């Protein structure tokens, strides 16, 4: 039997699921018997030094306190990004590990004197999940479907696919998380309706409006806040408590990474406890030095009402993406038939009630909000294998794609939110007599001018035939495949000579680098 | 999937691909110009359930897959436009002027052609689109018509040259 798995490669936690012969999905528990594995990697020796292998998951988390600079978490927020990106710079200030700029300008991490690309770090998490699945099957894993945020651009998708390849996984498809969540929730089996999928994870908040009708699952719009998530809740609590420590005890922990990490660990635990209980207690012995020279044994009880008060500004930011996602398909939030909550942070009661008040109805009960994305990815395996019939997913592109020709004319080729797969062409021509080379550039982003968008690549077509200006024409074809990755091909009109072009890496890893890392 | 249904879908793809730049979104979806939004969606979902490469694109040859993707993406575009009242109103205006695709008129204008005659422009657009699809016979025919209407146009002559080279 073919062994297929679905992977939710999360910012904070990851999860793997599979399907049985009848196409029924189930979670594969890790070695500790847990359904999710922290997306944390801790390096014990320099990468490539053949020393002790890296730790992944809970054992890696435990090293976060003792070896913060070698313990990498939240790398998904760096994957496919540039070092000088505003968001990366903001993140760098809050991370206990070091970020550096790679030769091509990508954001990399530096650990134990060696530089690592984010896809390499993610590949370590994927390798662990791969091993969990192989141990479960006692067999080889043949292929995987990996989920990515709907807003991921071309570079981020490519980098995720690269990470899987380094981990030795054959990627059948990259699937958008909200689409996976709709499937994981079982939308394809239910009645025809319009769902709002609200996914609040560690780092991002995504809202998608999904239409379900006769086996067709169509994502009609997606909106998100890239910088809103559980981390913001943690930060709000931390800031409050650090402020109290300063004012009540005269202790400043901002330059004490180990103490900060200890406090953070308990804050996260307390946050989880408060989703179930009315209050949670922190206890940290010898947290910091008092002016008297003695050490403070810190004890603090947090009430749920207090927490809700502190995170008020975070909650307020949930409104805009929900309203915008509905408005983009001509709806008011109240027109949505049902709400599905995804991601660990949606366990927080204040978040549930805020979302309920935006849409004017309570969310559906989902037993395990952290599992449904990977269950959905496994379900998609079953659909592609024909184990589940008459279900079709209609997914959309996350970013507009455009073409800048030599004469400075910029045109959009594929709009944002186009249903994939999609295929479109433009014709460009020489502008001078006897011009033997023609270049064009490909951009991603919705702005009308290329400078405000992100350049994906620059192509040069050489050895064109000698002819008067305008007579040599090239057909440039853009294809965005079912996994949202762009392919560009050109052919010379007339001669029909094909030139398949790989989108040249102005960012990301090269093929040679990926092979070396495997 | 049954052999019959597969053959029927293949037949649709081959036929639709040939006339992709000549038929309106309404004809492509096989719906009347008066169709409601719900009818537009139902027609699209029915086609998508047959044409989506996840259903129909597995194990087909690459050349056919390209055609399938082109047809599927145009069908999806037709739905996006016709299911949105603002876009649909704009499309209906452009369709009355002879443009079967939304925004194509604007695109050609940006490309700085030198054609002023409306019917020459229409045949020029059809010819360029056929050229894009590698359908040189249809490109030649349309561009020759265009040149008859406006014999001095350099844009038409250049496109015609390319079509002749391709056809040779």
XYZ file of C-alpha atoms in Angstrom:
686
model
C 0.000 0.000 0.000
C 1.127 3.532 -0.748
C 2.038 5.397 2.435
C 0.976 9.047 2.277
C 1.124 11.600 5.057
C -0.232 15.075 5.663
C 1.990 17.512 7.550
C 1.013 20.728 9.284
C 4.385 22.467 9.567
C 3.470 25.102 12.119
C 5.258 28.135 13.510
C 5.135 26.744 17.044
C 3.927 23.154 16.713
C 3.779 20.610 13.919
C 1.522 17.645 13.411
C 1.469 14.610 11.107
C -1.522 12.533 9.990
C -2.181 9.670 7.618
C -5.076 7.802 6.002
C -6.110 4.168 6.136
C -7.142 2.000 3.156
C -10.640 3.463 3.189
C -9.352 7.025 3.151
C -10.120 7.753 6.802
C -7.587 10.150 8.321
C -5.908 9.852 11.721
C -3.147 11.574 13.684
C 0.198 9.826 14.143
C 1.439 10.375 17.706
C 5.132 11.111 18.274
C 7.574 9.049 20.375
C 6.213 10.692 23.535
C 2.648 9.767 22.595
C 1.741 13.394 21.835
C -0.223 14.446 18.770
C 1.799 17.601 18.148
C 5.550 18.124 18.142
C 7.054 21.543 18.931
C 8.693 23.024 15.788
C 11.823 23.653 17.849
C 15.335 22.514 16.998
C 18.277 22.628 19.405
C 21.778 22.173 18.032
C 24.338 20.407 20.195
C 27.208 20.624 17.709
C 28.029 22.866 14.787
C 25.990 21.888 11.717
C 27.973 19.610 9.428
C 30.537 18.785 12.140
C 29.366 15.172 12.570
C 28.974 15.825 16.297
C 25.872 15.065 18.328
C 22.716 15.291 16.176
C 20.230 18.135 16.788
C 17.320 17.648 19.182
C 13.829 18.266 17.838
C 10.520 18.808 19.630
C 10.028 18.650 23.410
C 13.673 17.704 24.191
C 14.768 20.754 22.162
C 12.279 22.963 24.061
C 13.873 21.923 27.338
C 17.232 23.238 26.127
C 15.704 26.654 25.430
C 16.377 27.713 29.029
C 19.959 26.478 29.242
C 21.072 27.086 25.627
C 18.853 29.870 24.240
C 21.276 30.866 21.463
C 21.357 27.337 20.045
C 17.645 26.620 20.291
C 15.711 27.669 17.217
C 11.941 28.178 17.292
C 9.486 30.071 15.102
C 11.738 29.653 12.039
C 8.639 29.569 9.831
C 8.489 33.338 10.249
C 11.896 33.586 8.548
C 11.501 31.066 5.760
C 11.783 32.616 2.301
C 12.309 36.117 3.759
C 15.015 38.703 3.156
C 17.261 39.767 5.996
C 16.532 43.468 5.497
C 12.763 42.832 5.521
C 11.156 45.127 8.090
C 9.397 42.176 9.743
C 12.626 40.175 9.984
C 14.415 43.110 11.602
C 11.612 43.494 14.144
C 11.783 39.782 14.884
C 15.588 39.782 15.240
C 15.306 42.083 18.244
C 13.083 39.613 20.116
C 14.851 36.335 19.293
C 17.467 34.791 21.586
C 19.305 33.304 18.603
C 21.262 35.258 16.032
C 20.047 36.239 12.564
C 22.457 37.010 9.738
C 22.211 38.005 6.103
C 23.193 35.261 3.641
C 25.277 36.133 0.575
C 22.092 36.463 -1.509
C 20.369 38.657 1.111
C 18.150 35.934 2.621
C 17.627 35.832 6.386
C 19.669 32.962 7.891
C 20.481 31.986 11.460
C 23.916 31.652 13.036
C 24.414 28.869 15.552
C 27.676 27.666 17.115
C 29.647 29.705 14.597
C 27.969 28.195 11.549
C 25.297 29.711 9.308
C 22.098 27.816 8.557
C 19.279 28.579 6.132
C 15.704 28.476 7.488
C 14.791 25.636 5.068
C 17.589 23.569 6.647
C 16.186 24.189 10.119
C 12.649 23.353 8.951
C 14.017 20.224 7.278
C 15.155 19.014 10.721
C 11.576 19.309 11.998
C 10.279 17.595 8.860
C 12.857 14.816 9.202
C 11.614 14.175 12.747
C 7.982 14.004 11.529
C 9.108 11.774 8.668
C 10.733 9.421 11.198
C 7.636 9.441 13.416
C 5.541 8.365 10.422
C 8.045 5.754 9.207
C 8.167 4.233 12.717
C 4.357 4.172 12.811
C 4.121 2.409 9.434
C 7.288 0.369 9.996
C 7.700 1.185 6.318
C 8.878 3.908 3.946
C 6.822 7.080 3.567
C 6.122 7.551 -0.134
C 4.860 11.089 -0.278
C 3.632 14.008 1.761
C 1.265 16.916 1.486
C 2.565 19.890 3.465
C 0.413 22.835 4.454
C 1.474 26.471 4.157
C -0.279 29.712 5.166
C -2.581 31.039 2.446
C -0.605 34.282 2.337
C 2.751 32.555 1.666
C 4.354 33.995 -1.449
C 6.334 32.200 -4.115
C 9.670 32.355 -2.249
C 8.129 31.081 0.987
C 6.429 28.190 -0.828
C 9.626 27.262 -2.652
C 11.618 27.398 0.574
C 9.089 25.059 2.238
C 9.318 22.617 -0.666
C 13.126 22.835 -0.425
C 12.978 21.996 3.287
C 10.964 18.857 2.521
C 13.388 17.834 -0.183
C 16.335 18.216 2.200
C 14.436 16.007 4.669
C 14.100 13.338 1.981
C 10.350 13.755 1.603
C 8.643 13.641 -1.754
C 6.159 16.514 -1.750
C 2.976 15.716 -3.574
C 1.417 19.094 -2.959
C 1.672 22.252 -0.901
C -1.815 22.921 0.417
C -3.134 26.157 1.883
C -3.846 25.872 5.602
C -7.447 27.206 5.550
C -8.336 24.808 2.737
C -6.816 21.964 4.742
C -8.746 23.120 7.812
C -12.036 23.055 5.873
C -11.330 19.469 4.801
C -10.082 18.488 8.253
C -13.299 19.786 9.722
C -15.158 17.572 7.248
C -16.774 20.368 5.236
C -16.804 18.218 2.073
C -19.066 15.698 3.798
C -21.487 18.191 5.262
C -24.316 20.283 3.878
C -23.856 23.121 1.409
C -22.798 26.187 3.345
C -20.468 29.131 3.653
C -17.781 28.780 6.325
C -15.406 31.231 7.922
C -12.172 29.506 8.912
C -10.363 31.528 11.584
C -6.839 30.295 12.219
C -4.957 31.871 15.092
C -1.605 30.240 15.616
C 1.661 31.236 17.230
C 2.505 33.972 14.790
C -0.278 34.701 12.332
C -4.027 35.160 12.091
C -5.743 34.027 8.886
C -9.402 34.257 7.976
C -10.792 32.485 4.923
C -14.309 32.368 3.579
C -14.965 28.939 2.100
C -17.990 27.968 0.036
C -19.052 24.314 0.138
C -21.521 23.145 -2.493
C -22.051 19.649 -3.870
C -18.555 18.333 -3.127
C -16.817 21.495 -4.346
C -14.800 23.272 -1.673
C -13.959 26.780 -2.875
C -11.875 29.323 -0.976
C -13.512 32.574 -2.009
C -11.305 34.934 -0.066
C -8.434 34.948 2.356
C -7.231 37.710 4.647
C -4.656 37.782 7.353
C -2.635 39.669 9.881
C 0.912 38.379 9.573
C 1.918 39.669 12.966
C -0.866 38.566 15.226
C -0.786 35.371 17.213
C -0.093 33.567 20.444
C 3.307 35.240 20.604
C 1.557 38.606 20.996
C -0.460 37.257 23.907
C 2.755 35.952 25.508
C 4.419 39.301 24.917
C 1.507 41.206 26.489
C 1.710 39.049 29.629
C 5.505 39.279 29.763
C 5.474 43.065 29.457
C 2.953 43.356 32.263
C 4.915 41.072 34.588
C 8.312 42.583 33.744
C 6.821 46.011 34.503
C 5.588 44.750 37.874
C 8.995 43.256 38.685
C 10.609 46.612 37.998
C 8.133 48.711 39.955
C 7.468 46.328 42.875
C 10.885 44.731 43.331
C 13.330 46.957 41.408
C 14.410 44.028 39.268
C 15.170 44.497 35.572
C 15.280 41.172 33.738
C 15.503 42.591 30.219
C 19.227 41.732 29.976
C 18.942 38.313 31.646
C 18.186 35.777 28.906
C 18.043 32.743 31.198
C 15.670 34.375 33.694
C 13.539 35.685 30.821
C 13.318 32.226 29.331
C 12.309 30.717 32.706
C 9.599 33.338 33.125
C 8.406 32.849 29.554
C 8.047 29.089 30.022
C 5.744 29.623 33.030
C 3.837 32.427 31.308
C 3.019 30.122 28.389
C 1.904 27.409 30.833
C -0.266 29.890 32.709
C -1.816 31.073 29.442
C -2.776 27.478 28.629
C -4.121 26.872 32.145
C -6.290 29.984 31.917
C -8.121 28.563 28.886
C -9.592 25.964 31.268
C -9.298 27.459 34.753
C -10.216 30.837 36.278
C -6.726 31.424 37.661
C -3.155 30.201 37.238
C -0.086 30.492 39.449
C 3.534 31.200 38.622
C 6.329 30.212 40.955
C 9.962 30.981 40.130
C 12.563 30.576 42.843
C 15.622 32.836 42.741
C 14.319 34.741 39.725
C 16.463 37.842 40.198
C 18.640 39.750 42.616
C 17.025 42.317 44.912
C 18.787 45.525 45.954
C 19.342 43.881 49.356
C 21.529 41.267 47.655
C 18.966 38.572 48.360
C 17.252 36.654 45.580
C 13.575 37.049 44.828
C 11.359 33.982 45.006
C 8.683 35.163 42.591
C 5.062 34.083 43.115
C 2.154 35.513 41.178
C -1.418 34.370 40.589
C -3.049 35.517 37.354
C -6.849 35.733 37.138
C -8.525 35.098 33.799
C -10.178 38.529 33.967
C -6.747 40.131 34.432
C -5.397 38.304 31.400
C -8.364 39.383 29.272
C -7.697 42.952 30.308
C -3.991 42.793 29.351
C -4.660 41.266 25.945
C -7.452 43.727 25.017
C -5.341 45.439 22.312
C -4.467 42.037 20.845
C -8.152 40.990 20.745
C -9.123 44.223 19.002
C -6.885 43.303 16.097
C -9.038 40.245 15.288
C -11.829 42.429 13.876
C -10.282 43.893 10.718
C -9.201 40.656 8.962
C -12.615 39.033 9.620
C -14.537 41.997 8.222
C -12.171 42.378 5.282
C -12.367 38.665 4.331
C -16.180 38.841 4.271
C -16.244 42.190 2.446
C -13.935 40.881 -0.278
C -16.625 38.473 -1.371
C -19.423 40.980 -1.025
C -20.625 39.680 2.329
C -21.127 41.012 5.798
C -19.653 38.833 8.587
C -23.221 37.975 9.649
C -23.876 36.273 6.266
C -21.496 33.424 7.076
C -23.284 30.161 8.005
C -20.699 28.691 10.366
C -17.357 29.462 11.997
C -14.514 26.978 12.361
C -11.705 27.822 14.774
C -8.243 26.502 14.055
C -4.929 26.833 15.884
C -4.029 26.431 19.536
C -4.706 30.066 20.432
C -8.420 29.706 19.631
C -8.715 27.675 22.845
C -8.611 30.982 24.737
C -12.185 31.867 25.812
C -11.719 35.624 25.248
C -10.673 34.948 21.656
C -13.652 32.650 21.068
C -16.113 35.227 22.328
C -14.499 38.057 20.349
C -14.776 36.069 17.097
C -18.333 35.030 17.953
C -19.307 38.676 18.420
C -17.775 39.674 15.060
C -19.739 37.029 13.142
C -22.829 37.203 15.340
C -22.804 33.478 16.134
C -20.744 31.081 18.241
C -18.084 28.991 16.513
C -18.606 25.296 15.852
C -17.058 22.957 18.363
C -13.808 21.541 17.077
C -12.309 18.972 19.400
C -8.679 19.489 18.465
C -7.985 22.798 16.794
C -4.282 21.952 16.497
C -4.913 18.729 14.622
C -7.446 19.577 11.936
C -4.980 21.131 9.488
C -2.884 17.959 9.302
C -6.044 15.822 9.186
C -7.124 17.975 6.220
C -3.759 17.476 4.502
C -4.118 13.694 4.922
C -7.684 13.928 3.572
C -6.321 15.651 0.475
C -4.000 12.612 -0.001
C -7.112 10.438 0.019
C -8.829 12.693 -2.539
C -5.834 12.657 -4.884
C -5.551 8.877 -4.558
C -9.201 8.519 -5.505
C -10.159 7.075 -2.100
C -12.634 9.917 -1.619
C -14.584 10.646 -4.778
C -16.421 13.673 -6.110
C -14.627 16.196 -3.941
C -12.692 19.001 -5.619
C -10.746 21.769 -3.937
C -10.640 25.112 -5.671
C -7.748 27.083 -4.293
C -6.473 30.539 -5.203
C -3.167 32.351 -5.808
C -1.955 34.403 -2.875
C -0.186 37.169 -4.813
C -0.547 38.922 -8.128
C 2.234 38.255 -10.656
C 3.482 40.737 -13.216
C 5.912 41.168 -16.075
C 8.265 44.102 -16.644
C 9.475 44.287 -20.229
C 12.545 46.041 -21.540
C 10.663 49.181 -22.560
C 9.666 49.723 -18.918
C 6.076 48.620 -19.466
C 4.786 46.732 -16.409
C 1.706 44.578 -16.727
C -0.075 42.280 -14.354
C -0.232 38.768 -15.786
C -2.000 36.803 -13.065
C -4.203 38.576 -10.529
C -4.292 37.858 -6.812
C -6.993 35.328 -5.847
C -6.980 33.637 -9.282
C -8.115 30.025 -9.077
C -5.219 27.595 -9.502
C -3.956 26.033 -11.663
C -3.831 29.055 -13.903
C -2.032 29.799 -17.125
C -1.585 33.106 -18.891
C 0.714 34.561 -21.516
C 2.012 37.903 -22.721
C 3.918 38.807 -25.854
C 7.034 40.982 -25.728
C 9.040 42.243 -28.677
C 12.450 43.679 -29.491
C 12.623 47.477 -29.531
C 15.776 48.003 -31.637
C 16.914 46.787 -35.043
C 19.150 43.727 -34.924
C 18.560 43.235 -31.218
C 19.924 39.813 -30.267
C 19.040 39.731 -26.560
C 15.799 40.473 -24.805
C 15.286 40.584 -21.080
C 12.263 40.718 -18.848
C 11.628 40.592 -15.136
C 8.969 38.844 -13.106
C 7.439 40.459 -10.024
C 5.098 39.412 -7.267
C 2.679 41.791 -5.536
C -0.397 43.852 -6.236
C 1.171 47.288 -6.813
C 0.894 48.978 -10.208
C 4.597 49.805 -10.305
C 7.274 47.094 -10.144
C 9.412 48.979 -7.632
C 6.699 48.502 -4.991
C 6.548 44.747 -5.680
C 9.011 41.967 -5.045
C 11.261 40.804 -7.842
C 11.174 37.048 -8.344
C 13.619 36.805 -11.198
C 15.206 38.324 -14.251
C 15.358 36.442 -17.523
C 17.536 36.995 -20.546
C 16.789 35.362 -23.883
C 19.944 35.240 -26.013
C 20.786 34.352 -29.626
C 17.674 35.897 -31.109
C 17.604 36.091 -34.922
C 18.692 39.341 -36.530
C 15.634 41.368 -37.574
C 14.193 44.905 -37.573
C 12.826 46.306 -34.309
C 9.573 44.771 -33.138
C 9.766 41.784 -35.453
C 11.222 39.287 -33.039
C 8.502 38.440 -30.574
C 8.624 36.250 -27.514
C 5.687 34.539 -25.944
C 6.086 34.512 -22.165
C 3.918 31.976 -20.389
C 3.145 32.012 -16.669
C 1.762 28.860 -15.096
C 0.874 28.721 -11.413
C 0.557 25.077 -10.572
C -1.836 23.400 -8.165
C 0.619 24.002 -5.301
C 0.841 27.714 -5.982
C 4.367 27.708 -7.405
C 5.072 29.757 -10.533
C 6.721 28.346 -13.657
C 7.803 30.611 -16.494
C 8.497 29.505 -20.059
C 9.179 31.485 -23.204
C 9.110 30.591 -26.853
C 9.987 32.594 -29.900
C 6.945 33.379 -31.971
C 7.408 32.194 -35.495
C 10.276 29.780 -35.008
C 8.404 28.240 -32.096
C 11.732 27.582 -30.401
C 10.989 26.715 -26.790
C 12.997 28.036 -23.912
C 11.986 26.503 -20.621
C 13.194 28.810 -17.896
C 13.552 27.984 -14.278
C 12.785 30.963 -12.188
C 16.335 31.973 -11.374
C 17.045 32.246 -7.736
C 17.456 35.864 -6.791
C 16.655 34.338 -3.383
C 16.439 30.913 -1.800
C 18.670 27.870 -2.086
C 20.163 26.667 -5.355
C 19.650 23.108 -6.611
C 23.289 22.314 -5.767
C 22.848 23.536 -2.191
C 19.762 21.367 -1.727
C 21.556 18.282 -3.047
C 24.505 18.909 -0.748
C 22.221 19.156 2.300
C 20.216 16.003 1.637
C -13.877 7.864 -13.824
C -15.632 6.104 -16.693
C -14.051 6.026 -20.165
C -17.096 7.757 -21.615
C -16.923 10.666 -19.208
C -13.178 10.974 -19.740
C -13.657 11.073 -23.505
C -16.424 13.659 -23.157
C -14.204 15.901 -21.023
C -11.314 15.538 -23.459
C -13.567 16.466 -26.328
C -14.750 19.574 -24.451
C -11.164 20.617 -23.656
C -9.995 20.212 -27.264
C -12.965 22.138 -28.666
C -12.888 24.857 -26.022
C -9.144 25.363 -26.385
C -9.471 26.069 -30.111
C -12.003 28.844 -29.641
C -10.875 30.120 -26.243
C -10.210 33.656 -27.459
C -13.328 33.876 -29.573
C -16.134 32.838 -27.254
C -17.706 34.901 -24.514
C -17.614 33.873 -20.853
C -21.323 33.076 -21.170
C -20.782 30.627 -24.000
C -17.813 29.070 -22.269
C -19.954 28.334 -19.207
C -22.960 27.453 -21.427
C -25.271 29.902 -19.685
C -27.576 32.645 -20.992
C -26.599 36.306 -20.598
C -29.466 36.587 -18.106
C -28.094 33.898 -15.748
C -28.271 34.701 -12.028
C -25.233 34.578 -9.766
C -26.360 31.189 -8.420
C -26.671 29.841 -11.968
C -23.200 31.139 -12.818
C -21.749 29.396 -9.772
C -23.608 26.139 -10.459
C -22.352 26.094 -14.065
C -18.807 26.780 -12.913
C -18.858 24.124 -10.196
C -20.155 21.568 -12.670
C -17.343 22.336 -15.112
C -14.723 22.539 -12.352
C -15.709 19.107 -11.059
C -14.812 17.723 -14.488
C -11.936 19.926 -15.552
C -9.902 20.349 -12.383
C -6.485 18.739 -12.971
C -6.805 16.867 -9.657
C -9.746 15.009 -11.175
C -8.847 14.852 -14.818
C -5.166 15.796 -15.133
C -3.516 12.736 -13.637
C -1.502 10.665 -16.128
C -2.382 12.769 -19.170
C 0.298 13.859 -21.648
C 1.986 17.228 -20.966
C 0.722 18.920 -24.139
C -2.856 18.023 -23.284
C -2.330 19.065 -19.686
C -1.280 22.533 -20.900
C -4.508 22.837 -22.866
C -6.509 21.560 -19.906
C -4.905 24.158 -17.607
C -5.569 26.939 -20.130
C -9.236 25.951 -20.444
C -9.688 25.472 -16.706
C -8.152 28.832 -15.908
C -10.336 30.633 -18.457
C -13.436 28.918 -17.060
C -12.403 30.079 -13.574
C -11.849 33.604 -14.901
C -15.298 33.589 -16.517
C -16.808 32.669 -13.159
C -14.824 35.302 -11.234
C -16.054 38.015 -13.591
C -19.665 36.907 -14.019
C -20.228 36.226 -10.313
C -19.157 39.766 -9.389
C -21.794 42.353 -10.298
C -19.320 45.231 -10.824
C -16.982 43.205 -13.018
C -19.910 41.696 -14.883
C -21.337 45.125 -15.783
C -17.936 46.198 -17.079
C -17.573 42.939 -19.003
C -20.994 43.298 -20.639
C -19.968 46.748 -21.917
C -16.682 45.431 -23.284
C -18.388 42.396 -24.811
C -20.774 44.695 -26.709
C -17.657 46.319 -28.197
C -16.290 42.971 -29.299
C -13.919 42.017 -26.461
C -14.565 38.488 -25.239
C -12.136 38.840 -22.323
C -12.273 41.458 -19.639
C -9.486 44.014 -19.631
C -8.008 42.788 -22.912
C -8.931 46.041 -24.651
C -6.941 48.005 -22.103
C -3.972 45.661 -22.431
C -3.692 46.024 -26.158
C -3.885 49.818 -25.832
C -0.901 49.761 -23.506
C 1.074 47.897 -26.124
C 1.118 50.980 -28.394
C -0.262 49.559 -31.630
C -0.974 51.899 -34.535
C -4.479 50.685 -35.445
C -7.412 53.103 -35.543
C -10.057 51.089 -37.398
C -12.276 49.227 -34.880
C -12.808 46.084 -36.912
C -9.116 45.909 -37.865
C -8.329 46.112 -34.174
C -10.741 43.319 -33.386
C -9.181 40.976 -35.962
C -5.710 42.060 -34.841
C -6.549 41.069 -31.256
C -7.935 37.713 -32.359
C -4.842 37.170 -34.509
C -2.453 38.016 -31.663
C -4.328 35.730 -29.301
C -4.182 32.872 -31.834
C -0.477 33.593 -32.266
C -0.101 33.226 -28.517
C -1.760 29.842 -28.648
C 0.454 28.705 -31.528
C -2.588 28.451 -33.797
C -0.851 30.006 -36.825
C -3.587 29.222 -39.369
C -6.178 31.141 -37.407
C -3.642 33.898 -36.695
C -2.894 34.281 -40.418
C -6.555 34.449 -41.301
C -7.401 37.072 -38.683
C -4.325 39.190 -39.314
C -4.914 39.185 -43.082
C -8.453 40.421 -42.455
C -7.047 43.091 -40.173
C -4.537 44.186 -42.821
C -7.296 44.478 -45.418
C -9.089 46.924 -43.154
C -5.952 48.891 -42.365
C -3.238 48.159 -44.934
C -0.656 50.651 -43.549
C -0.468 49.341 -39.967
C 3.041 48.325 -38.924
C 1.713 46.435 -35.884
C -0.444 44.211 -38.074
C 2.399 43.652 -40.554
C 4.816 42.637 -37.792
C 2.327 40.189 -36.286
C 1.534 38.809 -39.730
C 5.230 38.204 -40.379
C 5.494 36.207 -37.164
C 2.427 34.182 -38.088
C 3.829 33.459 -41.558
C 7.125 32.330 -40.100
C 5.296 30.082 -37.656
C 3.127 28.600 -40.331
C 6.069 27.862 -42.659
